[in-house]
Coordinates of C-alpha atoms and ligand atoms in Angstrom, one line a residue:
M1 CA 0.4 0.5 0.5
G2 CA 1.2 4.0 -0.5
P3 CA 1.9 5.3 2.3
E4 CA -1.1 8.1 2.1
T5 CA -4.3 5.7 1.2
N6 CA -6.3 3.8 3.4
P7 CA -6.3 -0.5 4.1
S8 CA -10.1 -0.7 4.7
T9 CA -11.4 2.3 2.0
V10 CA -9.1 0.3 -0.5
T11 CA -9.9 -3.3 0.3
E12 CA -14.0 -1.2 0.1
A13 CA -13.3 0.0 -3.1
I14 CA -11.6 -3.4 -4.0
A15 CA -14.3 -4.9 -3.3
R16 CA -17.3 -2.5 -5.0
L17 CA -15.6 -2.3 -8.3
R18 CA -15.5 -6.5 -8.4
V19 CA -19.4 -7.1 -8.1
D20 CA -19.8 -3.0 -9.5
R21 CA -17.8 -4.8 -12.7
D22 CA -20.6 -6.1 -15.8
D23 CA -23.0 -2.9 -15.1
L24 CA -19.8 -0.8 -15.5
A25 CA -19.3 -1.9 -18.1
R26 CA -23.0 -1.6 -19.4
S27 CA -23.0 2.0 -18.4
L28 CA -19.7 2.9 -20.0
T29 CA -21.0 1.4 -23.1
E30 CA -24.9 3.0 -23.3
T31 CA -23.3 6.3 -22.9
Y32 CA -20.3 5.5 -25.2
F33 CA -22.3 4.6 -27.7
A34 CA -25.0 7.4 -27.5
D35 CA -22.3 10.1 -27.7
H36 CA -21.3 8.6 -31.4
P37 CA -23.7 7.2 -32.2
E38 CA -22.3 6.4 -36.2
F39 CA -20.1 4.0 -34.2
E40 CA -23.1 1.5 -34.2
S41 CA -23.4 1.7 -38.4
E42 CA -19.9 2.0 -39.0
H43 CA -18.8 -1.2 -37.1
P44 CA -19.6 -4.5 -37.0
P45 CA -22.9 -6.2 -35.4
Q46 CA -20.4 -7.2 -32.0
A47 CA -18.6 -3.6 -31.9
R48 CA -20.9 -2.9 -29.2
L49 CA -20.4 -6.7 -27.6
R50 CA -16.3 -5.7 -27.7
T51 CA -16.3 -2.2 -26.2
R52 CA -18.8 -3.5 -23.4
E53 CA -15.6 -5.8 -22.9
D54 CA -13.1 -3.8 -22.9
F55 CA -14.9 -1.5 -20.2
G56 CA -14.7 -4.5 -18.8
Y57 CA -10.9 -5.6 -18.9
L58 CA -9.8 -1.7 -18.3
V59 CA -12.2 -2.2 -14.7
D60 CA -10.2 -5.8 -13.6
F61 CA -7.1 -4.1 -14.3
L62 CA -7.9 -1.2 -12.0
V63 CA -9.4 -3.3 -9.5
G64 CA -5.3 -5.8 -9.9
A65 CA -3.2 -3.1 -9.7
L66 CA -5.5 -2.1 -6.3
A67 CA -5.4 -5.5 -4.5
A68 CA -1.8 -5.3 -5.7
G69 CA -1.7 -1.4 -3.8
N70 CA 0.4 -0.1 -6.9
P71 CA -0.2 1.9 -9.4
A72 CA 2.7 1.2 -11.5
T73 CA 1.6 -2.4 -12.5
F74 CA -1.6 -0.7 -13.5
V75 CA 0.5 1.9 -15.2
D76 CA 2.3 -1.3 -17.2
M77 CA -0.7 -2.8 -17.7
V78 CA -2.2 0.5 -19.7
L79 CA 0.8 0.5 -21.5
W80 CA 0.4 -2.8 -22.3
T81 CA -3.6 -2.2 -23.6
A82 CA -2.1 0.5 -25.8
H83 CA 0.1 -1.5 -27.5
V84 CA -1.9 -3.6 -28.6
L85 CA -4.5 -1.0 -30.1
E86 CA -1.9 0.5 -31.6
N87 CA -1.2 -2.4 -33.6
R88 CA -4.5 -2.9 -34.7
R89 CA -4.7 0.5 -35.5
I90 CA -6.8 2.5 -32.7
P91 CA -4.8 5.3 -31.8
R92 CA -4.0 5.7 -28.3
P93 CA -6.0 9.4 -27.4
V94 CA -9.4 6.4 -28.1
L95 CA -8.2 5.0 -24.6
V96 CA -7.3 7.8 -22.9
D97 CA -10.8 8.7 -23.7
S98 CA -12.5 5.1 -22.6
L99 CA -10.1 6.2 -18.9
H100 CA -11.5 9.5 -18.4
R101 CA -15.1 7.9 -18.9
I102 CA -14.0 5.1 -16.0
E103 CA -12.7 7.7 -13.8
R104 CA -16.4 10.2 -14.3
E105 CA -18.6 6.8 -14.0
I106 CA -17.1 5.9 -10.7
T107 CA -16.7 9.5 -8.9
S108 CA -20.4 9.9 -10.0
R109 CA -21.7 6.5 -8.5
Y110 CA -19.6 6.2 -5.1
A111 CA -18.3 8.7 -2.5
E112 CA -15.4 9.6 -1.4
P113 CA -13.0 8.9 -0.7
M114 CA -13.5 5.1 -2.0
A115 CA -13.2 7.1 -5.8
A116 CA -10.7 9.0 -4.4
Q117 CA -8.7 5.3 -4.4
A118 CA -9.3 4.3 -8.2
T119 CA -9.4 7.6 -10.3
R120 CA -5.9 8.2 -8.4
Y121 CA -4.6 4.9 -10.4
L122 CA -6.7 6.2 -13.5
A123 CA -4.9 9.6 -13.7
I124 CA -1.5 8.1 -12.7
G125 CA -2.7 6.1 -16.5
V126 CA -3.5 8.4 -18.3
G127 CA -0.5 10.3 -17.1
A128 CA 1.6 7.8 -17.9
L129 CA -0.3 7.7 -21.6
N130 CA 0.3 10.9 -22.4
L131 CA 3.9 11.3 -21.9
P132 CA 6.1 12.6 -24.8
A133 CA 6.4 9.1 -27.3
G134 CA 10.3 8.8 -26.9
A135 CA 9.6 9.5 -23.1
T136 CA 6.6 6.4 -22.5
P137 CA 8.7 3.8 -20.5
I138 CA 6.2 0.6 -22.9
K139 CA 8.3 -1.9 -21.9
A140 CA 8.2 -2.8 -25.2
A141 CA 8.9 -6.4 -25.7
A142 CA 11.4 -7.9 -27.2
M143 CA 13.0 -11.0 -29.3
P144 CA 14.0 -13.0 -26.4
Q145 CA 17.4 -14.7 -27.5
L146 CA 16.6 -18.0 -29.3
D147 CA 18.4 -20.2 -30.3
H148 CA 19.2 -22.4 -33.3
A149 CA 17.1 -25.6 -31.6
S150 CA 14.7 -23.2 -29.9
R151 CA 14.3 -21.5 -33.5
I152 CA 13.1 -24.6 -34.3
Y153 CA 11.2 -25.5 -31.4
L154 CA 8.5 -22.0 -32.8
Q155 CA 8.4 -22.9 -36.0
A156 CA 7.0 -26.3 -35.3
I157 CA 4.3 -25.6 -32.6
L158 CA 3.4 -22.5 -34.8
Q159 CA 3.3 -24.3 -38.2
G160 CA 1.6 -26.7 -36.1
D161 CA 3.7 -30.3 -36.8
R162 CA 3.7 -32.0 -33.3
Q163 CA 6.1 -34.0 -34.0
A164 CA 8.1 -31.0 -35.5
A165 CA 8.5 -29.7 -31.5
L166 CA 8.7 -33.4 -29.3
S167 CA 11.7 -34.6 -31.9
V168 CA 13.8 -31.2 -31.4
A169 CA 13.0 -31.2 -27.9
S170 CA 14.0 -35.2 -27.4
E171 CA 17.8 -34.3 -29.5
A172 CA 17.6 -31.0 -27.4
L173 CA 18.0 -34.1 -24.4
A174 CA 20.2 -36.6 -26.2
S175 CA 22.7 -34.3 -26.5
G176 CA 22.8 -34.5 -23.3
T177 CA 20.5 -30.3 -22.1
R178 CA 19.2 -30.7 -18.9
I179 CA 15.2 -30.9 -18.9
A180 CA 14.7 -28.3 -16.7
D181 CA 17.3 -26.1 -19.5
V182 CA 14.7 -27.5 -22.4
Y183 CA 11.2 -26.2 -20.3
L184 CA 13.6 -22.6 -20.3
N185 CA 14.6 -22.4 -22.5
M186 CA 13.1 -23.5 -25.8
I187 CA 9.9 -23.8 -23.9
Q188 CA 9.7 -21.1 -22.2
T189 CA 11.0 -18.3 -24.3
S190 CA 9.2 -20.1 -27.4
M191 CA 5.5 -19.6 -25.2
Y192 CA 6.9 -15.5 -24.6
E193 CA 8.2 -15.3 -27.8
V194 CA 4.5 -16.7 -28.4
G195 CA 2.7 -14.1 -27.0
R196 CA 4.8 -10.9 -28.1
R197 CA 3.6 -11.5 -31.8
W198 CA 0.0 -11.5 -30.2
E199 CA 0.3 -9.0 -28.8
A200 CA 1.7 -7.4 -31.7
N201 CA -0.6 -8.8 -34.3
Q202 CA 2.4 -10.9 -36.6
I203 CA -0.1 -13.8 -35.6
T204 CA -3.8 -14.7 -34.9
V205 CA -5.2 -16.7 -31.6
A206 CA -5.5 -19.5 -33.6
D207 CA -1.8 -19.6 -33.8
E208 CA -1.7 -18.7 -30.1
H209 CA -4.2 -21.8 -29.3
L210 CA -2.5 -24.4 -31.6
A211 CA 1.4 -23.5 -29.9
T212 CA -0.7 -23.4 -26.4
A213 CA -1.6 -27.1 -27.1
I214 CA 1.3 -28.5 -29.3
T215 CA 3.1 -27.6 -26.2
Q216 CA 1.4 -29.0 -23.9
W217 CA 1.2 -32.5 -25.5
V218 CA 5.0 -32.1 -25.9
L219 CA 5.3 -31.4 -22.0
A220 CA 3.2 -34.5 -21.3
Q221 CA 5.4 -36.4 -23.3
L222 CA 8.3 -35.3 -22.2
Y223 CA 7.2 -36.1 -19.1
D224 CA 7.8 -39.6 -19.0
R225 CA 11.7 -39.0 -20.4
L226 CA 11.6 -37.1 -16.3
D227 CA 13.1 -39.1 -13.5
I228 CA 11.2 -39.3 -10.0
P229 CA 12.6 -40.1 -7.5
N230 CA 10.2 -41.6 -4.1
P231 CA 9.5 -38.2 -2.9
H232 CA 11.0 -37.9 0.1
R233 CA 10.1 -33.4 0.6
G234 CA 6.9 -33.9 2.1
R235 CA 2.8 -33.1 -0.2
V236 CA 2.6 -30.7 -2.4
I237 CA -1.0 -29.1 -4.2
V238 CA 0.5 -26.8 -7.6
T239 CA -2.9 -24.8 -9.0
G240 CA -3.6 -21.8 -10.9
I241 CA -5.5 -19.1 -9.3
E242 CA -9.8 -19.8 -9.8
G243 CA -10.2 -17.1 -13.4
E244 CA -7.6 -18.1 -14.6
L245 CA -6.0 -19.7 -17.7
H246 CA -2.9 -19.2 -18.0
Q247 CA -1.4 -23.3 -17.4
V248 CA 2.1 -24.2 -18.6
G249 CA 3.8 -22.5 -16.4
A250 CA 2.4 -24.4 -13.3
N251 CA 2.8 -27.7 -15.3
M252 CA 6.8 -26.9 -15.8
V253 CA 6.9 -26.4 -12.0
A254 CA 5.0 -29.4 -10.7
D255 CA 7.3 -31.7 -13.0
M256 CA 10.5 -29.9 -12.1
L257 CA 8.9 -30.7 -7.9
E258 CA 8.3 -33.9 -8.6
S259 CA 11.8 -34.9 -9.8
D260 CA 12.4 -33.1 -7.2
G261 CA 11.1 -35.3 -4.5
W262 CA 8.4 -34.1 -3.7
N263 CA 5.0 -35.8 -3.7
V264 CA 2.7 -33.3 -6.2
R265 CA -1.0 -33.0 -6.8
F266 CA -1.3 -31.0 -9.8
L267 CA -4.3 -29.3 -10.6
G268 CA -4.3 -27.3 -14.0
A269 CA -5.5 -24.0 -14.2
N270 CA -8.9 -22.5 -12.4
V271 CA -9.4 -23.9 -9.7
P272 CA -12.5 -22.7 -8.0
H273 CA -11.3 -21.5 -4.3
Q274 CA -13.5 -24.3 -1.8
A275 CA -12.2 -27.2 -4.1
V276 CA -7.7 -25.6 -3.7
L277 CA -8.3 -26.6 0.4
Q278 CA -10.1 -28.6 0.4
S279 CA -7.4 -31.0 -1.9
I280 CA -4.8 -28.9 1.2
D281 CA -7.2 -31.2 3.5
D282 CA -7.6 -34.3 1.8
H283 CA -3.3 -34.1 0.2
E284 CA -2.1 -33.5 3.4
A285 CA 0.3 -30.5 1.5
S286 CA 2.7 -29.1 3.4
V287 CA 3.1 -26.5 1.0
L288 CA 0.6 -24.7 -1.6
G289 CA 2.3 -23.5 -4.6
I290 CA 0.4 -21.0 -5.9
S291 CA 0.5 -20.1 -9.8
T292 CA -0.6 -16.2 -11.7
T293 CA -0.5 -14.4 -14.2
M294 CA -2.8 -12.3 -14.7
L295 CA -2.6 -9.2 -12.0
I296 CA -6.3 -9.1 -12.6
H297 CA -7.1 -12.3 -10.4
L298 CA -4.6 -11.1 -6.7
P299 CA -8.0 -11.2 -5.4
N300 CA -8.4 -14.2 -5.9
V301 CA -4.7 -15.3 -4.8
D302 CA -5.2 -12.7 -1.9
R303 CA -8.6 -14.4 -0.3
L304 CA -6.7 -18.0 -1.2
V305 CA -3.4 -18.1 1.0
A306 CA -5.7 -15.6 3.5
D307 CA -8.1 -19.1 3.7
A308 CA -5.1 -21.7 3.7
K309 CA -3.0 -19.4 6.8
Q310 CA -6.3 -19.7 8.4
R311 CA -7.1 -22.9 8.1
F312 CA -4.4 -24.8 8.1
G313 CA -1.5 -22.3 10.1
S314 CA 1.7 -22.0 9.8
D315 CA 2.5 -25.7 9.2
L316 CA 1.2 -24.3 5.8
R317 CA 3.4 -22.3 3.8
V318 CA 2.3 -20.3 0.4
I319 CA 4.6 -19.8 -2.9
V320 CA 3.7 -18.0 -4.9
G321 CA 4.6 -17.4 -8.9
G322 CA 4.0 -16.2 -12.4
A323 CA 3.9 -13.8 -14.9
A324 CA 1.6 -10.8 -12.0
F325 CA 4.4 -11.9 -9.3
R326 CA 7.1 -10.6 -11.4
G327 CA 7.2 -6.9 -11.9
D328 CA 7.1 -6.2 -7.8
P329 CA 9.2 -8.0 -6.0
G330 CA 6.7 -7.4 -3.2
L331 CA 4.4 -8.1 -3.6
A332 CA 4.2 -12.2 -2.5
E333 CA 5.3 -10.5 0.6
R334 CA 2.6 -7.9 0.6
I335 CA -0.8 -10.8 0.6
G336 CA 0.9 -12.4 3.0
A337 CA 3.0 -15.6 0.6
D338 CA 6.0 -16.8 2.9
A339 CA 7.6 -16.9 -0.8
F340 CA 8.1 -16.0 -4.4
A341 CA 10.3 -17.9 -6.5
R342 CA 10.6 -16.3 -10.1
D343 CA 10.7 -20.0 -12.3
L344 CA 10.7 -23.0 -12.0
N345 CA 14.5 -23.3 -10.9
G346 CA 13.5 -21.0 -8.4
A347 CA 10.8 -23.5 -7.5
V348 CA 13.2 -25.5 -6.6
E349 CA 15.5 -23.7 -4.8
T350 CA 13.1 -21.4 -2.7
L351 CA 11.6 -25.0 -1.7
R352 CA 14.4 -27.1 -0.7
N353 CA 15.0 -24.2 1.8
I354 CA 11.5 -23.3 2.9
A355 CA 9.9 -26.4 3.5
Ligands
B12_1 C1 -0.8 -19.5 -23.8 C2 -1.3 -18.4 -23.5 C3 -2.7 -18.5 -23.5 C4 -3.4 -19.3 -23.3 C5 -2.9 -20.2 -22.0 C6 -3.6 -21.4 -21.7 C7 -3.3 -23.1 -21.7 N1 -3.8 -23.8 -21.4 O1 -1.8 -22.6 -19.9 C8 -5.2 -18.5 -23.3 C9 -5.5 -18.3 -24.6 C10 -6.0 -19.1 -22.1 C11 -4.9 -17.2 -22.9 C12 -5.9 -16.4 -22.4 C13 -5.1 -15.5 -21.7 N2 -4.0 -14.2 -22.3 CO1 -2.5 -15.2 -22.6 N3 -0.9 -15.9 -23.1 C14 -0.5 -16.5 -23.3 C15 0.7 -16.9 -23.9 C16 1.5 -17.0 -25.0 C17 2.0 -18.0 -23.2 C18 2.2 -18.2 -21.6 C19 3.2 -19.9 -20.9 O2 2.4 -20.3 -21.2 N4 4.0 -19.2 -20.7 C20 5.0 -20.1 -20.4 C21 5.4 -20.5 -19.4 C22 6.6 -21.3 -18.7 O3 5.4 -19.6 -18.6 P1 5.5 -18.4 -17.4 O4 4.2 -18.4 -17.4 O5 5.7 -17.7 -16.8 O6 6.2 -19.9 -15.7 C23 7.0 -19.6 -15.6 C24 7.4 -17.8 -14.4 O7 5.3 -18.0 -13.6 C25 7.0 -19.8 -13.7 N5 5.9 -19.7 -12.0 C26 4.9 -20.0 -13.3 N6 3.7 -20.2 -11.9 C27 4.2 -20.5 -10.9 C28 3.8 -20.7 -9.6 C29 5.1 -21.5 -8.7 C30 4.1 -21.0 -7.9 C31 5.9 -20.7 -8.8 C32 6.5 -21.0 -7.9 C33 6.5 -20.9 -9.4 C34 5.3 -19.8 -10.9 O8 7.9 -20.1 -13.5 C35 7.4 -20.9 -14.6 C36 7.9 -22.1 -15.0 O9 9.2 -21.1 -15.2 C37 1.5 -15.4 -22.4 C38 3.6 -15.2 -22.6 C39 3.6 -14.9 -21.8 N7 4.0 -13.7 -21.7 O10 3.6 -16.0 -21.0 C40 0.5 -14.7 -22.6 C41 0.0 -12.8 -21.4 C42 0.2 -13.8 -20.6 N8 -1.7 -13.3 -21.7 C43 -2.6 -12.6 -21.8 C44 -3.2 -12.5 -22.4 C45 -3.6 -10.5 -22.3 C46 -4.5 -13.2 -22.3 C47 -5.6 -12.7 -22.1 C48 -6.9 -11.5 -21.8 C49 -6.4 -12.3 -23.8 C50 -7.9 -12.2 -23.7 N9 -8.5 -11.3 -24.3 O11 -8.4 -13.3 -23.6 C51 -6.1 -14.0 -22.0 C52 -6.4 -14.4 -19.9 C53 -7.6 -14.8 -20.0 C54 -7.4 -15.9 -17.9 N10 -8.6 -14.8 -17.6 O12 -6.1 -15.9 -17.8 C55 -0.8 -11.4 -22.4 C56 -1.1 -10.8 -20.4 C57 -0.4 -9.6 -20.7 C58 -0.4 -8.7 -19.5 N11 0.9 -7.4 -19.1 O13 -1.1 -9.0 -18.3 C59 0.5 -12.4 -22.5 C60 1.6 -11.5 -22.2 C61 0.7 -12.3 -24.4 C62 0.9 -10.8 -24.2 N12 2.0 -10.9 -24.6 O14 0.3 -9.9 -24.3 N13 -3.6 -16.5 -22.4

């Protein structure tokens, strides 16, 4: 939390915005179309639905950043949105206008000081968008360094050639590369590049889905080649937080922990809150690993960590990871987790030390 914020008003702002999210998006869309009557005829029939979805996402980003207690995370999301829109020929002032609209809607709906918490973040977002182009701190996602084999892997998953993808990964193993390095340097790096190309509008959502499906299949094949010792370290639950659809990273972490001697249950992504708590009980786990890519799911992580800690006390250690935590190293501690790890190697090392 920033020094001038009052935690209870922030909590109230998060709770109200989450409840009102769909209604806010609906009302913002209606006003937008009323102000731009030409928009309906100039755009495809689903324009109204898309606009509503986009307003919904912006409210989600705001809620996620409020939950993280860090306006910089909102700036990151806003700049990322600007980048995605600009690559699709939607100019930046459209986004600035949308943020102003959300600001006005929030001010008219909610009392001070609750509204002030949210509008402060929105103003910071607008400020970042209004910086002169050269000064804009856009983290223009750079093309990651891909070695020759990884380029072949990337090409194979984008072209839908799963045998080629598996072959290049298998050849790397045969030539002595550790499986953790294949996961990290070949597969993870390629998936990041898939995301970069989608963001830049160079590939379609279908291309991305194909690449992800093949990667998940390759991971399943490589699992067979892992050395799995008898479990001797303890029991772990690895799960994607409720709402989270990204599951490849958590899958890799689960595999690596298993090969390091943990008894692991990997629940997949988007697991309902109560079901995770029940699994910790059933599996008698001493560690809960939570994977979160999208910052918008942070309120769910907050709730899960609090409930798990309350129910299982200090017997349960919580480790978090995923893109939502990578930009803000203090975030894991602020939401009450025991540890954070940046990648699969970090997860293995950290769990050896904390549990
Ligand atoms: C595949 C993919 C999807 C698939 C996921 C399917 C699946 N079965 O997993 C689908 C299509 C569902 C999807 C949806 C969306 N996606 Co997506 N997606 C990706 C993509 C291309 C790859 C993800 C991946 O597999 N990465 C590889 C893994 C190995 O890396 P990782 O997750 O970071 O995991 C490592 C570490 O973080 C860590 N770790 C991870 N979990 C854990 C857990 C613990 C306990 C620990 C210790 C460590 C740890 O260790 C892992 C291994 O080293 C990324 C690009 C990217 N940069 O990641 C975009 C990306 C994450 N997606 C993005 C977006 C915007 C979305 C959508 C909002 C798109 C939309 N408009 O619908 C939705 C949101 C869905 C949701 N509700 O969660 C953006 C996020 C931007 C941002 N700034 O937040 C990205 C970055 C793409 C981009 N460049 O714009 N996506």
